């Protein structure tokens, strides 16, 4: 069985940045690209808040550039999804979806998180054309327009506040008659004049044409239907961290996010590090993911040099 120094799981900004640093530190990293090569950014169009791109950058292009940069320093990029692990002893045992088994002295988990969607056909049809699961990423495109955001948690409230500073009107579509969000966030939302909360409403269909989203068909708990005209439809109904194959070993919080030591990428297992959205329920930005990928590679390099010095 192949034994390597450093295995990186995931190909978002965290994974590729970890690879750039690990390759330059001569860890000869192998990176498995996972379910969606390039990660969540490949599902958005223009990215305007990644530093270094004053005119914005296409999500696919940014990820392709990061990939090439990782490759340039010798990262071994491989297609494959990790399905099973044994992390109770080093080197760690990893199994891929095609049955390949591999041993690694260090593991960097950068498998990201997947935004939850409602699961409507019309919603999927307009992803990138008015439907978005990231207001911080895409809100800017709806400046001066009317938008809606689904969810009643802290993320929905925070993103509704963000959108209210850009958009003419923000409808919050909340399925119950209460928020799940903290009191302080609720108060902020309720005292913002251009946010209107539509309590006890669920989304039946996202409406649109070839230009993108034009409205949303809602249904109230009483059964009454209503169409709201909007151009942007945002989801903030939670994320799902992709930590399953590592969970039997790595400590996670109740939502499944991997717990890392403060100001570090270290997990509860020595030699196993986590970076990006799989360990970050709070910031979830490409640039913070990239930063934590850098931290993980530096931590892995220090761990390996410490082991060889023993
Ligand atoms: P949450 O799980 O807290 O909230 C999800 C919201 O989406 C709930 O209001 C839920 O409704 C609603 N929802 C879920 N599924 C559907 C659906 N199918 N249709 C309509 N509505 C739906 O997720 P968040 O992302 O808001 O927060 C995750 C964690 O991160 C929380 O612990 C939160 O406190 C934390 N957080 C903290 C922040 C901060 O401290 N600044 C900022 C952002 C998040 P219902 O209530 O009816 O279940």
mmCIF file of C-alpha atoms and ligand atoms in Angstrom:
data_model
loop_
_atom_site.group_PDB
_atom_site.id
_atom_site.type_symbol
_atom_site.label_atom_id
_atom_site.label_comp_id
_atom_site.label_asym_id
_atom_site.label_seq_id
_atom_site.Cartn_x
_atom_site.Cartn_y
_atom_site.Cartn_z
ATOM 1 C CA UNK A 1 0.000 0.000 0.000
ATOM 2 C CA UNK A 2 1.223 3.488 -0.843
ATOM 3 C CA UNK A 3 2.383 5.552 2.172
ATOM 4 C CA UNK A 4 2.624 9.308 1.791
ATOM 5 C CA UNK A 5 3.599 12.238 3.998
ATOM 6 C CA UNK A 6 0.560 14.440 3.506
ATOM 7 C CA UNK A 7 -2.923 13.778 2.183
ATOM 8 C CA UNK A 8 -5.275 16.681 1.541
ATOM 9 C CA UNK A 9 -8.989 15.984 1.221
ATOM 10 C CA UNK A 10 -10.927 18.597 -0.744
ATOM 11 C CA UNK A 11 -10.368 21.008 -3.590
ATOM 12 C CA UNK A 12 -11.838 24.313 -2.451
ATOM 13 C CA UNK A 13 -9.741 27.353 -1.493
ATOM 14 C CA UNK A 14 -8.677 25.625 1.753
ATOM 15 C CA UNK A 15 -7.523 22.416 0.066
ATOM 16 C CA UNK A 16 -5.629 24.061 -2.780
ATOM 17 C CA UNK A 17 -3.991 26.626 -0.484
ATOM 18 C CA UNK A 18 -2.924 23.845 1.877
ATOM 19 C CA UNK A 19 -1.494 22.056 -1.169
ATOM 20 C CA UNK A 20 0.483 25.112 -2.322
ATOM 21 C CA UNK A 21 2.081 25.484 1.100
ATOM 22 C CA UNK A 22 2.589 21.751 1.676
ATOM 23 C CA UNK A 23 4.168 21.251 -1.750
ATOM 24 C CA UNK A 24 6.499 24.199 -1.256
ATOM 25 C CA UNK A 25 7.503 22.705 2.125
ATOM 26 C CA UNK A 26 8.390 19.463 0.305
ATOM 27 C CA UNK A 27 5.646 17.366 1.896
ATOM 28 C CA UNK A 28 4.841 15.935 -1.568
ATOM 29 C CA UNK A 29 1.113 16.265 -0.926
ATOM 30 C CA UNK A 30 -1.512 14.141 -2.609
ATOM 31 C CA UNK A 31 -4.814 15.997 -2.946
ATOM 32 C CA UNK A 32 -8.084 14.155 -3.551
ATOM 33 C CA UNK A 33 -10.464 16.519 -5.266
ATOM 34 C CA UNK A 34 -13.716 15.097 -3.910
ATOM 35 C CA UNK A 35 -17.287 15.363 -5.122
ATOM 36 C CA UNK A 36 -17.130 18.825 -6.675
ATOM 37 C CA UNK A 37 -13.731 19.743 -8.105
ATOM 38 C CA UNK A 38 -13.085 23.364 -7.140
ATOM 39 C CA UNK A 39 -15.702 23.346 -4.388
ATOM 40 C CA UNK A 40 -18.585 25.720 -3.718
ATOM 41 C CA UNK A 41 -17.074 28.669 -5.588
ATOM 42 C CA UNK A 42 -17.614 26.880 -8.870
ATOM 43 C CA UNK A 43 -21.367 27.234 -8.292
ATOM 44 C CA UNK A 44 -21.230 31.038 -8.159
ATOM 45 C CA UNK A 45 -20.451 33.309 -11.068
ATOM 46 C CA UNK A 46 -18.457 36.451 -10.337
ATOM 47 C CA UNK A 47 -16.418 36.718 -7.109
ATOM 48 C CA UNK A 48 -15.776 40.306 -6.146
ATOM 49 C CA UNK A 49 -14.489 39.980 -2.597
ATOM 50 C CA UNK A 50 -11.422 37.767 -3.058
ATOM 51 C CA UNK A 51 -8.455 40.104 -2.518
ATOM 52 C CA UNK A 52 -6.201 40.601 -5.520
ATOM 53 C CA UNK A 53 -8.941 40.813 -8.150
ATOM 54 C CA UNK A 54 -9.998 44.480 -8.367
ATOM 55 C CA UNK A 55 -12.322 43.712 -11.292
ATOM 56 C CA UNK A 56 -13.735 40.504 -9.812
ATOM 57 C CA UNK A 57 -13.033 36.996 -10.988
ATOM 58 C CA UNK A 58 -15.126 34.132 -12.286
ATOM 59 C CA UNK A 59 -15.469 31.410 -9.590
ATOM 60 C CA UNK A 60 -14.360 28.622 -11.927
ATOM 61 C CA UNK A 61 -11.397 30.635 -13.137
ATOM 62 C CA UNK A 62 -10.256 31.419 -9.588
ATOM 63 C CA UNK A 63 -10.404 27.760 -8.633
ATOM 64 C CA UNK A 64 -8.625 26.702 -11.822
ATOM 65 C CA UNK A 65 -5.848 29.223 -11.028
ATOM 66 C CA UNK A 66 -5.512 27.912 -7.466
ATOM 67 C CA UNK A 67 -5.402 24.376 -8.840
ATOM 68 C CA UNK A 68 -2.659 25.214 -11.331
ATOM 69 C CA UNK A 69 -0.700 26.955 -8.592
ATOM 70 C CA UNK A 70 -0.924 23.834 -6.410
ATOM 71 C CA UNK A 71 0.129 21.682 -9.357
ATOM 72 C CA UNK A 72 3.034 23.945 -10.254
ATOM 73 C CA UNK A 73 4.772 23.121 -6.963
ATOM 74 C CA UNK A 74 4.288 19.415 -7.442
ATOM 75 C CA UNK A 75 0.986 18.558 -5.727
ATOM 76 C CA UNK A 76 -0.265 15.199 -6.911
ATOM 77 C CA UNK A 77 -3.891 16.038 -7.801
ATOM 78 C CA UNK A 78 -6.154 13.021 -7.983
ATOM 79 C CA UNK A 79 -9.842 12.481 -8.636
ATOM 80 C CA UNK A 80 -11.458 10.578 -5.803
ATOM 81 C CA UNK A 81 -13.795 10.793 -2.848
ATOM 82 C CA UNK A 82 -12.791 9.612 0.614
ATOM 83 C CA UNK A 83 -15.361 7.156 1.871
ATOM 84 C CA UNK A 84 -13.768 5.625 4.957
ATOM 85 C CA UNK A 85 -10.902 6.325 7.350
ATOM 86 C CA UNK A 86 -9.052 4.852 10.316
ATOM 87 C CA UNK A 87 -7.407 7.620 12.246
ATOM 88 C CA UNK A 88 -6.675 5.885 15.550
ATOM 89 C CA UNK A 89 -3.063 5.186 14.644
ATOM 90 C CA UNK A 90 -0.443 6.727 12.408
ATOM 91 C CA UNK A 91 0.041 6.373 9.491
ATOM 92 C CA UNK A 92 -3.660 6.978 8.941
ATOM 93 C CA UNK A 93 -5.610 4.632 6.689
ATOM 94 C CA UNK A 94 -7.781 6.196 3.999
ATOM 95 C CA UNK A 95 -10.116 4.474 1.548
ATOM 96 C CA UNK A 96 -11.358 6.031 -1.689
ATOM 97 C CA UNK A 97 -14.624 5.527 -3.577
ATOM 98 C CA UNK A 98 -12.868 3.373 -6.195
ATOM 99 C CA UNK A 99 -11.583 1.030 -3.470
ATOM 100 C CA UNK A 100 -8.008 2.405 -3.400
ATOM 101 C CA UNK A 101 -6.395 2.356 0.043
ATOM 102 C CA UNK A 102 -3.606 4.678 1.075
ATOM 103 C CA UNK A 103 -1.631 5.435 4.248
ATOM 104 C CA UNK A 104 -0.661 8.958 5.207
ATOM 105 C CA UNK A 105 1.443 10.460 7.990
ATOM 106 C CA UNK A 106 -0.610 13.652 8.056
ATOM 107 C CA UNK A 107 -4.149 14.383 6.927
ATOM 108 C CA UNK A 108 -5.591 17.788 6.114
ATOM 109 C CA UNK A 109 -9.383 17.708 5.991
ATOM 110 C CA UNK A 110 -10.706 20.483 3.754
ATOM 111 C CA UNK A 111 -13.896 18.887 2.496
ATOM 112 C CA UNK A 112 -16.016 22.009 2.991
ATOM 113 C CA UNK A 113 -19.682 22.348 3.739
ATOM 114 C CA UNK A 114 -22.653 22.089 1.473
ATOM 115 C CA UNK A 115 -25.343 24.755 1.635
ATOM 116 C CA UNK A 116 -28.800 23.356 2.156
ATOM 117 C CA UNK A 117 -31.354 24.100 -0.525
ATOM 118 C CA UNK A 118 -35.108 23.640 -0.407
ATOM 119 C CA UNK A 119 -34.969 20.969 -3.082
ATOM 120 C CA UNK A 120 -37.373 22.619 -5.534
ATOM 121 C CA UNK A 121 -36.802 22.017 -9.227
ATOM 122 C CA UNK A 122 -37.324 25.726 -10.001
ATOM 123 C CA UNK A 123 -34.749 26.656 -7.350
ATOM 124 C CA UNK A 124 -32.093 24.415 -8.899
ATOM 125 C CA UNK A 125 -32.890 25.801 -12.362
ATOM 126 C CA UNK A 126 -32.038 29.376 -11.303
ATOM 127 C CA UNK A 127 -28.877 28.701 -9.265
ATOM 128 C CA UNK A 128 -26.397 31.363 -10.385
ATOM 129 C CA UNK A 129 -29.238 33.253 -12.123
ATOM 130 C CA UNK A 130 -30.837 34.821 -9.078
ATOM 131 C CA UNK A 131 -30.774 31.910 -6.630
ATOM 132 C CA UNK A 132 -27.859 31.942 -4.212
ATOM 133 C CA UNK A 133 -26.948 30.433 -0.866
ATOM 134 C CA UNK A 134 -24.489 33.210 -0.028
ATOM 135 C CA UNK A 135 -25.674 36.781 0.400
ATOM 136 C CA UNK A 136 -22.178 38.020 1.240
ATOM 137 C CA UNK A 137 -20.957 36.614 -2.088
ATOM 138 C CA UNK A 138 -23.825 37.590 -4.368
ATOM 139 C CA UNK A 139 -25.844 40.334 -2.639
ATOM 140 C CA UNK A 140 -23.937 43.059 -4.430
ATOM 141 C CA UNK A 141 -25.478 42.020 -7.770
ATOM 142 C CA UNK A 142 -28.908 43.023 -6.462
ATOM 143 C CA UNK A 143 -28.110 46.582 -5.438
ATOM 144 C CA UNK A 144 -31.283 48.702 -5.426
ATOM 145 C CA UNK A 145 -33.475 45.683 -6.196
ATOM 146 C CA UNK A 146 -35.963 43.620 -4.207
ATOM 147 C CA UNK A 147 -34.814 40.259 -2.869
ATOM 148 C CA UNK A 148 -36.012 37.482 -0.577
ATOM 149 C CA UNK A 149 -34.139 35.323 1.883
ATOM 150 C CA UNK A 150 -35.409 32.054 3.330
ATOM 151 C CA UNK A 151 -34.651 31.107 6.928
ATOM 152 C CA UNK A 152 -35.103 32.381 10.439
ATOM 153 C CA UNK A 153 -31.749 31.562 12.018
ATOM 154 C CA UNK A 154 -28.756 33.754 12.816
ATOM 155 C CA UNK A 155 -27.363 33.357 9.308
ATOM 156 C CA UNK A 156 -30.636 34.432 7.694
ATOM 157 C CA UNK A 157 -30.880 37.445 10.021
ATOM 158 C CA UNK A 158 -27.257 38.411 9.492
ATOM 159 C CA UNK A 159 -27.567 38.074 5.717
ATOM 160 C CA UNK A 160 -30.908 39.920 5.684
ATOM 161 C CA UNK A 161 -29.167 42.807 7.492
ATOM 162 C CA UNK A 162 -26.356 42.714 4.946
ATOM 163 C CA UNK A 163 -28.822 42.701 2.046
ATOM 164 C CA UNK A 164 -30.866 45.522 3.601
ATOM 165 C CA UNK A 165 -27.842 47.792 3.178
ATOM 166 C CA UNK A 166 -27.694 47.054 -0.540
ATOM 167 C CA UNK A 167 -31.188 46.262 -1.697
ATOM 168 C CA UNK A 168 -34.389 48.275 -1.863
ATOM 169 C CA UNK A 169 -36.448 45.705 -0.021
ATOM 170 C CA UNK A 170 -35.691 42.394 1.665
ATOM 171 C CA UNK A 171 -38.420 39.837 2.302
ATOM 172 C CA UNK A 172 -37.592 37.229 4.936
ATOM 173 C CA UNK A 173 -39.484 34.016 4.360
ATOM 174 C CA UNK A 174 -39.843 32.282 7.735
ATOM 175 C CA UNK A 175 -41.696 28.995 7.962
ATOM 176 C CA UNK A 176 -42.781 29.294 11.597
ATOM 177 C CA UNK A 177 -44.181 32.291 13.483
ATOM 178 C CA UNK A 178 -40.913 32.715 15.395
ATOM 179 C CA UNK A 179 -37.254 33.159 14.551
ATOM 180 C CA UNK A 180 -34.664 30.628 15.567
ATOM 181 C CA UNK A 181 -32.072 33.414 15.690
ATOM 182 C CA UNK A 182 -30.680 35.014 18.851
ATOM 183 C CA UNK A 183 -32.724 37.823 20.380
ATOM 184 C CA UNK A 184 -30.262 40.518 19.426
ATOM 185 C CA UNK A 185 -30.339 39.501 15.756
ATOM 186 C CA UNK A 186 -34.124 39.321 15.805
ATOM 187 C CA UNK A 187 -34.332 42.839 17.174
ATOM 188 C CA UNK A 188 -31.977 44.168 14.540
ATOM 189 C CA UNK A 189 -34.010 42.618 11.750
ATOM 190 C CA UNK A 190 -37.353 43.758 13.146
ATOM 191 C CA UNK A 191 -36.173 47.336 13.529
ATOM 192 C CA UNK A 192 -34.834 47.588 9.965
ATOM 193 C CA UNK A 193 -37.424 49.431 7.883
ATOM 194 C CA UNK A 194 -36.690 47.764 4.534
ATOM 195 C CA UNK A 195 -36.909 44.194 5.864
ATOM 196 C CA UNK A 196 -40.362 42.641 5.860
ATOM 197 C CA UNK A 197 -40.777 39.290 7.589
ATOM 198 C CA UNK A 198 -43.290 36.969 5.951
ATOM 199 C CA UNK A 199 -44.134 34.689 8.883
ATOM 200 C CA UNK A 200 -45.439 31.184 8.357
ATOM 201 C CA UNK A 201 -44.656 31.204 4.668
ATOM 202 C CA UNK A 202 -43.044 28.461 2.635
ATOM 203 C CA UNK A 203 -41.722 28.603 -0.894
ATOM 204 C CA UNK A 204 -43.728 26.693 -3.459
ATOM 205 C CA UNK A 205 -41.858 27.812 -6.591
ATOM 206 C CA UNK A 206 -39.157 30.196 -7.733
ATOM 207 C CA UNK A 207 -40.433 32.100 -10.755
ATOM 208 C CA UNK A 208 -38.298 33.415 -13.583
ATOM 209 C CA UNK A 209 -37.507 33.650 -17.248
ATOM 210 C CA UNK A 210 -34.403 33.734 -19.451
ATOM 211 C CA UNK A 211 -33.162 36.839 -17.573
ATOM 212 C CA UNK A 212 -33.224 35.005 -14.235
ATOM 213 C CA UNK A 213 -35.438 35.143 -11.164
ATOM 214 C CA UNK A 214 -38.482 37.443 -11.343
ATOM 215 C CA UNK A 215 -40.488 36.344 -8.320
ATOM 216 C CA UNK A 216 -41.420 33.666 -5.856
ATOM 217 C CA UNK A 217 -44.672 31.843 -5.209
ATOM 218 C CA UNK A 218 -45.277 31.465 -1.485
ATOM 219 C CA UNK A 219 -47.861 29.633 0.518
ATOM 220 C CA UNK A 220 -49.017 30.719 3.965
ATOM 221 C CA UNK A 221 -49.775 28.111 6.660
ATOM 222 C CA UNK A 222 -53.471 28.883 6.051
ATOM 223 C CA UNK A 223 -53.060 27.622 2.489
ATOM 224 C CA UNK A 224 -53.282 31.101 0.941
ATOM 225 C CA UNK A 225 -50.876 31.630 -1.955
ATOM 226 C CA UNK A 226 -49.027 34.806 -2.785
ATOM 227 C CA UNK A 227 -46.537 35.953 -5.418
ATOM 228 C CA UNK A 228 -43.761 38.355 -4.401
ATOM 229 C CA UNK A 229 -41.765 40.113 -7.137
ATOM 230 C CA UNK A 230 -38.031 39.793 -6.521
ATOM 231 C CA UNK A 231 -34.786 39.487 -8.478
ATOM 232 C CA UNK A 232 -32.641 37.662 -5.937
ATOM 233 C CA UNK A 233 -33.673 34.582 -3.947
ATOM 234 C CA UNK A 234 -31.295 33.682 -1.119
ATOM 235 C CA UNK A 235 -31.210 30.556 0.985
ATOM 236 C CA UNK A 236 -30.004 30.642 4.586
ATOM 237 C CA UNK A 237 -31.432 27.419 5.939
ATOM 238 C CA UNK A 238 -28.186 25.956 7.184
ATOM 239 C CA UNK A 239 -25.116 24.174 5.917
ATOM 240 C CA UNK A 240 -24.049 20.590 6.108
ATOM 241 C CA UNK A 241 -20.347 20.091 6.929
ATOM 242 C CA UNK A 242 -18.834 17.279 4.890
ATOM 243 C CA UNK A 243 -17.188 15.555 7.840
ATOM 244 C CA UNK A 244 -18.867 12.115 7.714
ATOM 245 C CA UNK A 245 -15.920 9.886 6.743
ATOM 246 C CA UNK A 246 -13.805 11.347 9.566
ATOM 247 C CA UNK A 247 -16.464 11.521 12.286
ATOM 248 C CA UNK A 248 -15.836 8.280 14.039
ATOM 249 C CA UNK A 249 -12.408 9.619 15.002
ATOM 250 C CA UNK A 250 -12.338 13.390 14.769
ATOM 251 C CA UNK A 251 -14.256 15.431 17.319
ATOM 252 C CA UNK A 252 -17.148 17.425 15.853
ATOM 253 C CA UNK A 253 -19.693 19.846 17.315
ATOM 254 C CA UNK A 254 -23.414 18.942 17.433
ATOM 255 C CA UNK A 255 -23.858 20.183 13.831
ATOM 256 C CA UNK A 256 -20.958 18.043 12.578
ATOM 257 C CA UNK A 257 -18.339 20.810 12.185
ATOM 258 C CA UNK A 258 -14.848 19.571 13.046
ATOM 259 C CA UNK A 259 -13.519 21.136 16.227
ATOM 260 C CA UNK A 260 -10.063 22.646 15.915
ATOM 261 C CA UNK A 261 -7.891 24.069 18.674
ATOM 262 C CA UNK A 262 -8.120 27.871 18.958
ATOM 263 C CA UNK A 263 -5.910 29.723 16.437
ATOM 264 C CA UNK A 264 -4.778 26.419 14.980
ATOM 265 C CA UNK A 265 -5.887 23.757 12.520
ATOM 266 C CA UNK A 266 -5.159 20.911 14.956
ATOM 267 C CA UNK A 267 -7.960 18.464 15.674
ATOM 268 C CA UNK A 268 -8.163 16.102 18.641
ATOM 269 C CA UNK A 269 -5.918 13.682 16.720
ATOM 270 C CA UNK A 270 -2.235 14.506 16.371
ATOM 271 C CA UNK A 271 -1.324 14.643 12.697
ATOM 272 C CA UNK A 272 -4.884 15.328 11.555
ATOM 273 C CA UNK A 273 -5.709 18.931 10.681
ATOM 274 C CA UNK A 274 -8.864 20.644 9.428
ATOM 275 C CA UNK A 275 -9.267 23.771 7.327
ATOM 276 C CA UNK A 276 -12.001 25.718 5.596
ATOM 277 C CA UNK A 277 -15.751 25.421 5.948
ATOM 278 C CA UNK A 278 -15.722 21.889 7.378
ATOM 279 C CA UNK A 279 -14.457 23.471 10.619
ATOM 280 C CA UNK A 280 -15.925 26.971 10.281
ATOM 281 C CA UNK A 281 -19.637 27.566 10.883
ATOM 282 C CA UNK A 282 -19.005 31.266 11.396
ATOM 283 C CA UNK A 283 -17.125 33.027 8.579
ATOM 284 C CA UNK A 284 -17.427 30.608 5.636
ATOM 285 C CA UNK A 285 -15.598 32.857 3.185
ATOM 286 C CA UNK A 286 -13.208 31.816 0.424
ATOM 287 C CA UNK A 287 -10.469 33.998 1.837
ATOM 288 C CA UNK A 288 -10.833 32.697 5.398
ATOM 289 C CA UNK A 289 -10.858 29.139 4.034
ATOM 290 C CA UNK A 290 -7.674 29.843 2.064
ATOM 291 C CA UNK A 291 -6.056 31.312 5.192
ATOM 292 C CA UNK A 292 -6.924 28.276 7.272
ATOM 293 C CA UNK A 293 -5.592 25.983 4.509
ATOM 294 C CA UNK A 294 -2.266 27.766 4.826
ATOM 295 C CA UNK A 295 -2.369 27.247 8.603
ATOM 296 C CA UNK A 296 -3.068 23.526 8.184
ATOM 297 C CA UNK A 297 -0.093 23.013 5.858
ATOM 298 C CA UNK A 298 2.218 24.884 8.238
ATOM 299 C CA UNK A 299 0.871 22.841 11.175
ATOM 300 C CA UNK A 300 1.371 19.593 9.214
ATOM 301 C CA UNK A 301 4.921 20.536 8.283
ATOM 302 C CA UNK A 302 5.787 21.385 11.894
ATOM 303 C CA UNK A 303 4.195 18.167 13.125
ATOM 304 C CA UNK A 304 6.214 16.076 10.660
ATOM 305 C CA UNK A 305 9.478 17.797 11.489
ATOM 306 C CA UNK A 306 8.745 17.321 15.199
ATOM 307 C CA UNK A 307 8.091 13.587 14.620
ATOM 308 C CA UNK A 308 11.292 13.118 12.650
ATOM 309 C CA UNK A 309 13.212 14.894 15.406
ATOM 310 C CA UNK A 310 11.953 12.467 18.067
HETATM 311 P P1 LIG B 1 -29.954 27.326 11.827
HETATM 312 O O1 LIG B 1 -30.092 25.855 11.772
HETATM 313 O O2 LIG B 1 -29.745 27.965 13.153
HETATM 314 O O3 LIG B 1 -31.289 27.986 11.217
HETATM 315 C C1 LIG B 1 -31.835 27.526 10.034
HETATM 316 C C2 LIG B 1 -33.112 28.292 9.759
HETATM 317 O O4 LIG B 1 -33.608 27.859 8.508
HETATM 318 C C3 LIG B 1 -34.204 28.053 10.789
HETATM 319 O O5 LIG B 1 -34.961 29.212 10.966
HETATM 320 C C4 LIG B 1 -35.049 26.968 10.112
HETATM 321 O O6 LIG B 1 -36.398 27.011 10.465
HETATM 322 C C5 LIG B 1 -34.926 27.379 8.658
HETATM 323 N N1 LIG B 1 -35.128 26.250 7.766
HETATM 324 C C6 LIG B 1 -34.500 25.047 7.778
HETATM 325 N N2 LIG B 1 -34.948 24.273 6.784
HETATM 326 C C7 LIG B 1 -35.916 24.991 6.160
HETATM 327 C C8 LIG B 1 -36.780 24.730 5.067
HETATM 328 N N3 LIG B 1 -36.733 23.564 4.416
HETATM 329 N N4 LIG B 1 -37.653 25.683 4.688
HETATM 330 C C9 LIG B 1 -37.704 26.866 5.328
HETATM 331 N N5 LIG B 1 -36.925 27.186 6.380
HETATM 332 C C10 LIG B 1 -36.038 26.246 6.783
HETATM 333 O O7 LIG B 1 -28.796 27.683 10.758
HETATM 334 P P2 LIG B 1 -27.895 28.999 10.661
HETATM 335 O O8 LIG B 1 -27.074 28.828 9.432
HETATM 336 O O9 LIG B 1 -28.704 30.215 10.773
HETATM 337 O O10 LIG B 1 -26.940 28.919 11.922
HETATM 338 C C11 LIG B 1 -26.099 27.773 12.147
HETATM 339 C C12 LIG B 1 -25.348 27.985 13.460
HETATM 340 O O11 LIG B 1 -24.398 29.024 13.315
HETATM 341 C C13 LIG B 1 -26.269 28.396 14.610
HETATM 342 O O12 LIG B 1 -25.811 27.819 15.777
HETATM 343 C C14 LIG B 1 -26.120 29.890 14.655
HETATM 344 O O13 LIG B 1 -26.399 30.445 15.925
HETATM 345 C C15 LIG B 1 -24.647 30.051 14.270
HETATM 346 N N6 LIG B 1 -24.400 31.369 13.678
HETATM 347 C C16 LIG B 1 -23.870 32.324 14.468
HETATM 348 C C17 LIG B 1 -23.629 33.573 13.967
HETATM 349 C C18 LIG B 1 -23.032 34.581 14.861
HETATM 350 O O14 LIG B 1 -22.825 34.293 16.023
HETATM 351 N N7 LIG B 1 -22.752 35.772 14.381
HETATM 352 C C19 LIG B 1 -23.922 33.935 12.580
HETATM 353 C C20 LIG B 1 -24.498 32.854 11.833
HETATM 354 C C21 LIG B 1 -24.727 31.623 12.379
HETATM 355 P P3 LIG B 1 -36.919 26.428 11.895
HETATM 356 O O15 LIG B 1 -36.471 27.427 12.903
HETATM 357 O O16 LIG B 1 -38.396 26.398 11.702
HETATM 358 O O17 LIG B 1 -36.299 25.078 12.044
#
